[in-house]
């Protein structure tokens, strides 16, 4: 299967999207072990990044993901910068850097300015982008401008976006009672 520039995992809450994106992002960073590259993780807030991404990433791969005072941590010899994205001015903290990848956690909750700036920062060679999301409504700009464009190609014939839809039943680790309760 061809590797897309942008990988989007979208769909139901608790369906395993973030778990899988943690694996994809970690694998991407590890491919460049020791390169000294910079990567971006955005989330609604830095606290939500810690809770949704960093703590599970640390548990899954036994890695230290403690954020330093400048909002970054080291992973496989690369620097990962974490940015909250809930305000119109949030993007200003990431200007000027060159990134080799971006993980957008719950990207539909992020301000469009930050989304635009994160795209602008991903100018490193072969930079990849990983999003997980649950668009609130069918006309959400993320759904229309990205999710619905799954399968489109860049001018060089590289796959631009690939989106996968997740249902609650895709997570086999959820208790049956929980699944039934959510479906009611």
PDB file of C-alpha atoms in Angstrom, residues 12-113:
ATOM      1  CA  UNK A  12     -16.488   7.024  16.691  1.00  0.00           C
ATOM      2  CA  UNK A  13     -15.267   7.856  20.148  1.00  0.00           C
ATOM      3  CA  UNK A  14     -13.261   5.040  21.854  1.00  0.00           C
ATOM      4  CA  UNK A  15     -12.831   3.188  18.542  1.00  0.00           C
ATOM      5  CA  UNK A  16      -9.014   2.954  18.758  1.00  0.00           C
ATOM      6  CA  UNK A  17      -8.021   5.881  16.527  1.00  0.00           C
ATOM      7  CA  UNK A  18      -5.564   7.497  18.943  1.00  0.00           C
ATOM      8  CA  UNK A  19      -4.043   4.154  19.926  1.00  0.00           C
ATOM      9  CA  UNK A  20      -3.289   3.419  16.278  1.00  0.00           C
ATOM     10  CA  UNK A  21      -2.044   6.949  15.566  1.00  0.00           C
ATOM     11  CA  UNK A  22       0.373   6.662  18.490  1.00  0.00           C
ATOM     12  CA  UNK A  23       1.807   3.572  16.808  1.00  0.00           C
ATOM     13  CA  UNK A  24       1.981   5.243  13.388  1.00  0.00           C
ATOM     14  CA  UNK A  25       3.603   8.420  14.717  1.00  0.00           C
ATOM     15  CA  UNK A  26       6.118   6.545  16.857  1.00  0.00           C
ATOM     16  CA  UNK A  27       7.038   4.316  13.900  1.00  0.00           C
ATOM     17  CA  UNK A  28       7.563   7.378  11.709  1.00  0.00           C
ATOM     18  CA  UNK A  29       9.841   9.087  14.255  1.00  0.00           C
ATOM     19  CA  UNK A  30      11.801   5.845  14.775  1.00  0.00           C
ATOM     20  CA  UNK A  31      12.476   5.585  11.034  1.00  0.00           C
ATOM     21  CA  UNK A  32      14.621   8.691  11.514  1.00  0.00           C
ATOM     22  CA  UNK A  33      16.365   7.697  14.760  1.00  0.00           C
ATOM     23  CA  UNK A  34      19.210  10.050  15.582  1.00  0.00           C
ATOM     24  CA  UNK A  35      18.484  12.427  12.693  1.00  0.00           C
ATOM     25  CA  UNK A  36      17.858  15.394  14.988  1.00  0.00           C
ATOM     26  CA  UNK A  37      14.592  16.174  13.208  1.00  0.00           C
ATOM     27  CA  UNK A  38      11.753  18.205  14.682  1.00  0.00           C
ATOM     28  CA  UNK A  39       8.193  16.900  14.905  1.00  0.00           C
ATOM     29  CA  UNK A  40       4.964  18.568  16.002  1.00  0.00           C
ATOM     30  CA  UNK A  41       2.126  17.264  18.138  1.00  0.00           C
ATOM     31  CA  UNK A  42      -0.945  19.476  18.411  1.00  0.00           C
ATOM     32  CA  UNK A  43      -4.011  18.952  20.535  1.00  0.00           C
ATOM     33  CA  UNK A  44      -6.826  21.040  21.919  1.00  0.00           C
ATOM     34  CA  UNK A  45      -4.544  21.856  24.879  1.00  0.00           C
ATOM     35  CA  UNK A  46      -1.140  20.660  26.053  1.00  0.00           C
ATOM     36  CA  UNK A  47      -2.967  18.891  28.907  1.00  0.00           C
ATOM     37  CA  UNK A  48      -5.074  16.951  26.409  1.00  0.00           C
ATOM     38  CA  UNK A  49      -1.894  16.013  24.507  1.00  0.00           C
ATOM     39  CA  UNK A  50      -0.392  14.662  27.725  1.00  0.00           C
ATOM     40  CA  UNK A  51      -3.530  12.684  28.541  1.00  0.00           C
ATOM     41  CA  UNK A  52      -4.459  11.450  25.052  1.00  0.00           C
ATOM     42  CA  UNK A  53      -1.069  10.974  23.409  1.00  0.00           C
ATOM     43  CA  UNK A  54       1.987  11.183  25.647  1.00  0.00           C
ATOM     44  CA  UNK A  55       0.885   9.033  28.583  1.00  0.00           C
ATOM     45  CA  UNK A  56      -0.354   6.212  26.313  1.00  0.00           C
ATOM     46  CA  UNK A  57       2.735   6.579  24.074  1.00  0.00           C
ATOM     47  CA  UNK A  58       4.949   6.251  27.132  1.00  0.00           C
ATOM     48  CA  UNK A  59       3.046   3.161  28.292  1.00  0.00           C
ATOM     49  CA  UNK A  60       2.912   1.534  24.834  1.00  0.00           C
ATOM     50  CA  UNK A  61       6.616   1.935  24.061  1.00  0.00           C
ATOM     51  CA  UNK A  62       8.246   2.470  27.469  1.00  0.00           C
ATOM     52  CA  UNK A  63       9.556   5.897  26.426  1.00  0.00           C
ATOM     53  CA  UNK A  64      10.057   9.061  28.473  1.00  0.00           C
ATOM     54  CA  UNK A  65       7.626  11.612  27.073  1.00  0.00           C
ATOM     55  CA  UNK A  66       7.904  14.154  29.862  1.00  0.00           C
ATOM     56  CA  UNK A  67       7.653  17.625  28.358  1.00  0.00           C
ATOM     57  CA  UNK A  68      10.437  20.086  29.203  1.00  0.00           C
ATOM     58  CA  UNK A  69       9.843  23.746  30.042  1.00  0.00           C
ATOM     59  CA  UNK A  70       9.955  24.666  26.339  1.00  0.00           C
ATOM     60  CA  UNK A  71       7.127  22.225  25.515  1.00  0.00           C
ATOM     61  CA  UNK A  72       9.265  19.532  23.909  1.00  0.00           C
ATOM     62  CA  UNK A  73      10.700  16.082  24.579  1.00  0.00           C
ATOM     63  CA  UNK A  74      13.225  13.838  22.844  1.00  0.00           C
ATOM     64  CA  UNK A  75      12.105  10.671  21.075  1.00  0.00           C
ATOM     65  CA  UNK A  76      14.565   8.428  19.221  1.00  0.00           C
ATOM     66  CA  UNK A  77      17.097  11.243  18.886  1.00  0.00           C
ATOM     67  CA  UNK A  78      14.540  13.701  17.497  1.00  0.00           C
ATOM     68  CA  UNK A  79      12.733  16.612  19.160  1.00  0.00           C
ATOM     69  CA  UNK A  80       8.955  16.523  19.474  1.00  0.00           C
ATOM     70  CA  UNK A  81       7.292  19.896  20.139  1.00  0.00           C
ATOM     71  CA  UNK A  82       3.830  19.954  21.737  1.00  0.00           C
ATOM     72  CA  UNK A  83       1.390  22.798  21.090  1.00  0.00           C
ATOM     73  CA  UNK A  84      -2.097  23.524  22.372  1.00  0.00           C
ATOM     74  CA  UNK A  85      -4.307  24.649  19.502  1.00  0.00           C
ATOM     75  CA  UNK A  86      -7.523  25.935  21.033  1.00  0.00           C
ATOM     76  CA  UNK A  87      -7.058  29.685  20.509  1.00  0.00           C
ATOM     77  CA  UNK A  88      -6.730  31.894  17.426  1.00  0.00           C
ATOM     78  CA  UNK A  89      -3.208  32.942  18.446  1.00  0.00           C
ATOM     79  CA  UNK A  90      -1.963  29.448  19.413  1.00  0.00           C
ATOM     80  CA  UNK A  91      -0.173  29.075  16.081  1.00  0.00           C
ATOM     81  CA  UNK A  92       2.310  31.829  16.944  1.00  0.00           C
ATOM     82  CA  UNK A  93       4.348  29.546  19.202  1.00  0.00           C
ATOM     83  CA  UNK A  94       5.341  27.250  16.326  1.00  0.00           C
ATOM     84  CA  UNK A  95       6.354  29.798  13.699  1.00  0.00           C
ATOM     85  CA  UNK A  96       9.833  29.580  12.205  1.00  0.00           C
ATOM     86  CA  UNK A  97      10.543  25.879  12.660  1.00  0.00           C
ATOM     87  CA  UNK A  98      10.990  23.154  10.052  1.00  0.00           C
ATOM     88  CA  UNK A  99       9.182  19.946  10.956  1.00  0.00           C
ATOM     89  CA  UNK A 100       9.443  16.460   9.481  1.00  0.00           C
ATOM     90  CA  UNK A 101       6.022  15.430  10.715  1.00  0.00           C
ATOM     91  CA  UNK A 102       2.903  16.411  12.589  1.00  0.00           C
ATOM     92  CA  UNK A 103       0.488  14.477  14.760  1.00  0.00           C
ATOM     93  CA  UNK A 104      -2.819  16.324  15.184  1.00  0.00           C
ATOM     94  CA  UNK A 105      -4.843  14.783  18.021  1.00  0.00           C
ATOM     95  CA  UNK A 106      -8.574  15.558  17.850  1.00  0.00           C
ATOM     96  CA  UNK A 107      -7.848  17.959  15.006  1.00  0.00           C
ATOM     97  CA  UNK A 108     -11.453  19.159  14.618  1.00  0.00           C
ATOM     98  CA  UNK A 109     -11.146  20.785  18.065  1.00  0.00           C
ATOM     99  CA  UNK A 110      -8.147  22.848  16.932  1.00  0.00           C
ATOM    100  CA  UNK A 111      -8.222  26.414  15.697  1.00  0.00           C
ATOM    101  CA  UNK A 112      -7.846  26.732  11.905  1.00  0.00           C
ATOM    102  CA  UNK A 113      -4.876  29.120  12.334  1.00  0.00           C
TER     103      UNK A 113
END
